[in-house]
Coordinates of C-alpha atoms in Angstrom, one line a residue:
M1 CA 36.0 -36.7 11.0
K2 CA 37.6 -36.9 7.5
S3 CA 34.5 -38.7 6.2
F4 CA 32.1 -35.9 7.1
P5 CA 32.7 -33.7 4.0
I6 CA 32.3 -36.8 1.8
K7 CA 28.9 -37.6 3.5
S8 CA 27.8 -34.0 3.2
L9 CA 28.7 -34.0 -0.5
L10 CA 26.9 -37.3 -1.1
A11 CA 23.8 -35.9 0.8
T12 CA 23.9 -32.7 -1.2
S13 CA 24.2 -34.6 -4.5
A14 CA 21.4 -36.9 -3.5
L15 CA 19.1 -34.0 -2.7
A16 CA 20.0 -32.3 -6.0
F17 CA 19.2 -35.6 -7.8
L18 CA 15.9 -36.0 -5.9
G19 CA 15.0 -32.4 -6.7
A20 CA 15.4 -33.1 -10.4
M21 CA 13.3 -36.2 -10.3
P22 CA 9.6 -36.2 -11.0
L23 CA 7.2 -36.6 -8.0
A24 CA 6.1 -40.1 -9.1
G25 CA 6.9 -42.5 -6.2
F26 CA 6.9 -39.7 -3.6
A27 CA 4.1 -38.6 -1.4
Q28 CA 2.0 -35.9 -3.1
V29 CA 0.4 -33.6 -0.5
V30 CA -2.8 -31.6 -0.6
K31 CA -2.3 -28.7 1.9
I32 CA -5.4 -27.5 3.8
D33 CA -5.8 -25.1 6.7
G34 CA -8.4 -22.8 8.3
S35 CA -11.6 -23.1 10.2
S36 CA -12.0 -25.4 13.2
T37 CA -15.7 -25.6 12.4
V38 CA -15.1 -27.0 8.9
Y39 CA -12.3 -29.2 10.1
P40 CA -14.4 -32.2 11.1
V41 CA -15.9 -32.5 7.6
T42 CA -12.7 -32.0 5.7
E43 CA -10.7 -34.3 8.0
A44 CA -13.3 -37.0 7.6
V45 CA -13.2 -36.6 3.8
A46 CA -9.3 -36.6 3.9
E47 CA -9.2 -39.8 5.9
E48 CA -11.5 -41.6 3.4
F49 CA -9.6 -40.1 0.4
Q50 CA -6.2 -41.3 1.7
K51 CA -7.6 -44.8 2.3
A52 CA -8.8 -44.9 -1.3
N53 CA -5.7 -43.3 -2.8
K54 CA -2.5 -44.8 -1.4
G55 CA 0.5 -42.6 -1.8
L56 CA -1.5 -39.3 -1.7
K57 CA -1.4 -37.3 1.5
V58 CA -3.8 -34.6 2.8
T59 CA -2.7 -32.4 5.7
V60 CA -5.5 -30.4 7.5
G61 CA -4.4 -27.6 9.8
V62 CA -6.6 -25.5 12.2
S63 CA -5.7 -21.8 12.4
G64 CA -9.2 -20.4 12.2
T65 CA -10.9 -19.0 9.1
G66 CA -8.9 -15.8 9.2
G67 CA -5.6 -17.6 9.9
G68 CA -6.4 -20.0 7.1
F69 CA -7.1 -17.2 4.6
K70 CA -3.8 -15.5 5.5
K71 CA -1.9 -18.6 4.4
F72 CA -4.2 -19.2 1.4
C73 CA -3.8 -15.7 0.1
R74 CA 0.0 -16.0 0.4
G75 CA -0.2 -19.1 -1.8
E76 CA 0.9 -21.5 1.0
T77 CA -2.1 -23.8 0.9
D78 CA -4.2 -25.5 -1.8
I79 CA -7.5 -25.3 0.1
S80 CA -8.9 -23.1 2.9
N81 CA -11.6 -24.2 5.2
A82 CA -13.9 -21.3 6.1
S83 CA -16.9 -20.9 8.3
R84 CA -17.7 -17.6 6.7
P85 CA -17.3 -16.1 3.3
I86 CA -14.0 -14.5 2.3
S87 CA -13.8 -10.8 3.3
A88 CA -13.0 -7.8 1.1
S89 CA -9.6 -7.4 2.7
E90 CA -8.8 -11.1 2.1
M91 CA -10.0 -10.8 -1.5
A92 CA -7.5 -7.9 -1.9
D93 CA -4.7 -9.9 -0.3
C94 CA -5.3 -12.8 -2.7
K95 CA -5.5 -10.4 -5.7
K96 CA -2.1 -8.9 -4.8
I97 CA -0.3 -12.1 -5.5
G98 CA -2.6 -13.5 -8.2
V99 CA -4.4 -16.1 -6.1
E100 CA -7.8 -16.9 -7.8
Y101 CA -10.2 -19.3 -6.2
F102 CA -13.4 -21.3 -6.2
E103 CA -15.8 -20.9 -3.3
L104 CA -17.6 -24.2 -2.7
P105 CA -20.3 -24.5 0.0
V106 CA -19.9 -28.0 1.6
A107 CA -22.6 -28.1 4.4
F108 CA -24.8 -26.1 6.7
D109 CA -23.9 -25.6 10.3
A110 CA -26.1 -24.7 13.3
L111 CA -23.8 -22.5 15.3
T112 CA -24.7 -23.7 18.8
V113 CA -24.8 -21.9 22.1
V114 CA -24.0 -24.3 24.9
I115 CA -24.3 -24.4 28.7
N116 CA -23.2 -26.8 31.4
P117 CA -25.7 -29.8 31.8
K118 CA -25.9 -29.0 35.6
N119 CA -27.4 -25.6 34.8
A120 CA -31.0 -26.3 35.7
W121 CA -32.4 -22.8 35.5
L122 CA -31.5 -21.6 32.0
K123 CA -34.1 -23.0 29.6
Q124 CA -33.7 -20.7 26.6
A125 CA -32.2 -17.3 25.6
T126 CA -33.3 -14.5 23.3
V127 CA -31.0 -12.9 20.8
A128 CA -31.4 -9.7 22.8
E129 CA -30.2 -11.5 26.0
L130 CA -27.2 -12.9 24.1
K131 CA -26.4 -9.5 22.8
K132 CA -26.5 -8.1 26.3
M133 CA -23.9 -10.8 27.3
W134 CA -21.6 -10.4 24.4
E135 CA -21.7 -6.7 23.2
P136 CA -18.6 -4.5 23.7
A137 CA -20.5 -2.4 26.3
A138 CA -20.8 -5.5 28.5
Q139 CA -17.0 -5.7 29.1
G140 CA -16.2 -5.4 32.8
K141 CA -19.8 -4.6 33.6
V142 CA -22.2 -7.4 32.8
M143 CA -20.5 -10.1 34.9
R144 CA -23.4 -11.9 36.6
W145 CA -26.4 -13.7 35.2
N146 CA -29.0 -11.5 36.9
Q147 CA -27.5 -8.5 35.1
V148 CA -28.7 -10.0 31.9
N149 CA -32.1 -11.1 33.1
P150 CA -33.3 -10.3 36.7
T151 CA -35.1 -13.7 36.9
W152 CA -31.7 -15.4 36.5
P153 CA -29.5 -16.1 39.6
D154 CA -27.0 -13.8 41.1
Q155 CA -24.0 -15.9 40.1
P156 CA -20.8 -15.1 38.1
M157 CA -21.2 -15.6 34.4
K158 CA -18.3 -17.4 32.7
L159 CA -18.1 -16.8 28.9
F160 CA -16.3 -19.0 26.4
G161 CA -16.1 -18.2 22.7
A162 CA -14.3 -18.3 19.4
G163 CA -11.0 -16.4 19.0
S164 CA -10.7 -13.3 16.8
D165 CA -9.2 -15.3 13.9
S166 CA -12.2 -17.6 13.8
G167 CA -15.0 -17.3 11.2
T168 CA -17.4 -18.4 14.0
F169 CA -16.4 -15.3 15.9
D170 CA -17.2 -13.1 12.9
Y171 CA -20.5 -14.8 12.2
F172 CA -21.7 -14.9 15.9
T173 CA -20.9 -11.3 16.5
E174 CA -22.7 -10.2 13.3
A175 CA -25.7 -12.4 14.0
I176 CA -26.1 -11.6 17.7
V177 CA -24.4 -8.2 18.3
G178 CA -25.2 -6.7 14.8
K179 CA -21.6 -6.1 13.7
S180 CA -18.8 -8.5 12.7
K181 CA -16.0 -8.7 15.3
S182 CA -17.9 -6.4 17.7
S183 CA -17.5 -8.2 21.0
R184 CA -16.5 -7.8 24.6
G185 CA -12.9 -9.0 25.1
D186 CA -13.1 -10.3 28.7
F187 CA -13.9 -13.9 27.9
T188 CA -12.0 -17.1 27.4
A189 CA -11.3 -17.2 23.6
S190 CA -9.8 -20.0 21.5
E191 CA -9.6 -21.1 17.9
D192 CA -9.6 -24.7 19.2
D193 CA -13.2 -25.6 19.9
N194 CA -12.2 -28.5 22.1
V195 CA -10.8 -25.9 24.6
L196 CA -14.2 -24.2 24.7
V197 CA -15.9 -27.6 25.2
Q198 CA -13.8 -28.4 28.2
G199 CA -14.3 -24.9 29.6
V200 CA -18.1 -25.0 29.5
A201 CA -18.2 -28.6 30.6
G202 CA -16.1 -27.7 33.7
D203 CA -18.2 -24.8 35.1
V204 CA -21.9 -24.8 36.0
N205 CA -22.0 -21.0 35.4
A206 CA -20.4 -21.2 31.9
I207 CA -21.9 -20.4 28.5
G208 CA -20.2 -20.6 25.1
Y209 CA -20.6 -21.1 21.4
F210 CA -19.2 -23.1 18.5
G211 CA -20.1 -25.3 15.6
F212 CA -22.8 -28.0 16.0
A213 CA -20.4 -30.9 15.3
Y214 CA -18.5 -30.1 18.5
Y215 CA -21.7 -30.1 20.6
A216 CA -22.9 -33.3 18.9
E217 CA -19.6 -35.0 19.9
N218 CA -20.0 -33.9 23.5
T219 CA -23.7 -34.2 24.4
N220 CA -22.8 -36.0 27.6
K221 CA -20.8 -32.9 28.7
L222 CA -22.9 -30.0 27.3
K223 CA -26.5 -28.8 26.9
A224 CA -27.6 -26.9 23.7
L225 CA -29.5 -23.7 24.5
P226 CA -32.7 -23.1 22.5
I227 CA -32.7 -19.6 20.8
V228 CA -35.6 -17.1 20.5
E229 CA -34.9 -15.0 17.4
K230 CA -37.5 -12.3 18.1
E231 CA -40.1 -11.5 20.7
G232 CA -43.2 -13.6 20.1
K233 CA -41.3 -16.4 18.2
P234 CA -40.8 -19.8 19.8
A235 CA -37.5 -21.0 21.2
V236 CA -35.7 -23.2 18.6
S237 CA -33.0 -25.8 19.3
P238 CA -30.2 -26.5 16.8
S239 CA -30.7 -29.5 14.6
A240 CA -30.6 -30.7 11.0
E241 CA -34.4 -30.4 10.8
T242 CA -34.5 -26.8 12.1
V243 CA -31.7 -25.7 9.8
I244 CA -33.4 -27.2 6.7
A245 CA -36.7 -25.7 7.7
G246 CA -35.1 -22.3 8.1
T247 CA -36.4 -21.9 11.7
Y248 CA -33.0 -21.9 13.5
Q249 CA -32.2 -18.2 13.1
P250 CA -30.0 -16.3 13.1
L251 CA -27.3 -18.9 13.8
A252 CA -27.8 -21.3 10.8
R253 CA -25.0 -20.7 8.3
P254 CA -23.3 -22.3 5.3
I255 CA -19.7 -23.5 5.6
F256 CA -17.1 -23.6 2.8
I257 CA -13.9 -24.7 1.3
Y258 CA -12.0 -22.4 -1.0
I259 CA -9.8 -23.9 -3.7
N260 CA -6.7 -22.2 -5.2
A261 CA -7.5 -22.3 -8.9
K262 CA -3.8 -22.9 -9.8
S263 CA -3.7 -25.9 -7.4
L264 CA -6.3 -27.6 -9.5
A265 CA -3.6 -28.2 -12.1
K266 CA -2.1 -30.7 -9.6
P267 CA -3.8 -34.0 -10.2
E268 CA -3.9 -34.9 -6.4
V269 CA -5.8 -31.6 -5.6
K270 CA -8.3 -32.1 -8.5
K271 CA -8.8 -35.7 -7.4
F272 CA -9.4 -34.6 -3.8
V273 CA -11.9 -31.9 -4.7
D274 CA -13.8 -34.3 -6.9
F275 CA -13.8 -36.9 -4.1
Y276 CA -15.0 -34.2 -1.6
M277 CA -17.9 -33.3 -3.8
T278 CA -19.0 -36.9 -4.2
Q279 CA -18.5 -37.9 -0.5
G280 CA -19.0 -34.5 1.2
A281 CA -22.7 -35.0 1.9
K282 CA -22.1 -38.4 3.6
M283 CA -19.2 -37.1 5.6
A284 CA -21.1 -33.9 6.7
K285 CA -23.9 -36.1 8.0
E286 CA -21.5 -38.4 9.8
V287 CA -19.9 -35.4 11.7
K288 CA -23.4 -34.0 12.5
Y289 CA -23.6 -31.1 10.1
V290 CA -26.4 -30.6 7.6
P291 CA -25.6 -31.9 4.1
L292 CA -26.5 -29.7 1.2
P293 CA -28.9 -30.9 -1.5
A294 CA -27.1 -33.2 -4.0
G295 CA -27.5 -30.6 -6.7
I296 CA -25.3 -28.1 -5.0
Y297 CA -22.3 -30.5 -4.9
T298 CA -22.9 -31.2 -8.6
A299 CA -23.1 -27.5 -9.2
N300 CA -19.8 -27.0 -7.4
I301 CA -18.0 -29.3 -9.9
K302 CA -19.8 -27.6 -12.8
H303 CA -18.6 -24.2 -11.6
I304 CA -15.0 -25.4 -11.6
A305 CA -15.4 -26.9 -15.1
E306 CA -16.9 -23.5 -16.3
S307 CA -14.2 -21.6 -14.4
K308 CA -16.7 -19.6 -12.3
K309 CA -14.1 -18.2 -9.9
G310 CA -14.7 -15.9 -6.9
T311 CA -17.4 -15.5 -4.3
I312 CA -21.1 -14.9 -4.3
F313 CA -20.9 -12.7 -1.2
G314 CA -18.9 -9.7 -2.5
G315 CA -16.6 -9.7 0.4
K316 CA -19.3 -9.4 3.1
N317 CA -20.7 -11.8 5.6
E318 CA -24.4 -12.5 5.4
V319 CA -26.7 -13.7 8.2
G320 CA -29.6 -15.9 7.4
I321 CA -28.9 -16.9 3.8
S322 CA -31.0 -19.9 2.7
I323 CA -29.8 -23.0 0.9
E324 CA -31.9 -22.0 -2.2
E325 CA -30.2 -18.5 -2.3
L326 CA -26.7 -20.1 -2.4
V327 CA -27.6 -21.8 -5.7
K328 CA -29.0 -18.7 -7.4
R329 CA -26.1 -16.3 -7.2
E330 CA -23.1 -15.9 -9.5
A331 CA -19.6 -16.0 -8.2
K332 CA -17.2 -13.0 -8.9
L333 CA -13.6 -12.3 -8.1

């Protein structure tokens, strides 16, 4: 027992000594959190980066776009994964503590509506039908398939979707219902897309939505539903080709990473961002998202060099933005 104070003193002294030492020789960590949709791309880049840079560590958390921005705007993370643009309230939160940022698009996603592969009767769905399923007025009332469309069976409808902290939830509700976060609440919600995959895969009467990468990883368990944007238009399935052509509407969307401007002073963060912009297209393609044109990744690096901080969206989500439009606009804080 007598030796305990001595050990404690030694430990305290050692910690004080280590605290005074430079970081050289210790793991330097790039902290990332946020969107589950963007996670597959960023995680793939992080894995390759760590292989190429021994001693540097990248942690990638998944708390949803909204959850990620909460941490980011408190200065807790270096990078935030986001499946929608930063909102006006999140911009204000960042401003309060002086967090300035760069908004970097990294890929395009085809937000995918999925059904169980044993569902043999649902061939496509219109935006109007999806709205009827998901709008707030449907809560507790639209519970069976034939209530959406009388030609569909009189069977219970099981809904699976993104949690309220998810950028996918924000985007889907705006694109389908017409207002961000406007949704019925009586469905199985999760920020973990793998939970939604398992839910739809386990019930023939299930329907859900999430990023294309999670569908692409589970094509043996799920079926993607072709979407009819407007009456008279054809049903369009999610794919790289339909996203690039601009025909997969209104569910094609850009996905982003946001970089804390102060974090770029840390060599490991700057190195990771540069690596992301050179390898991001390849990694996006590997995880089944749509890579952006090479010029956009180059422009991202240029915007950092020219200190073009902020967002091109002005704190609002935007449905149906094209790849070309992303390049034209100027970012502002």
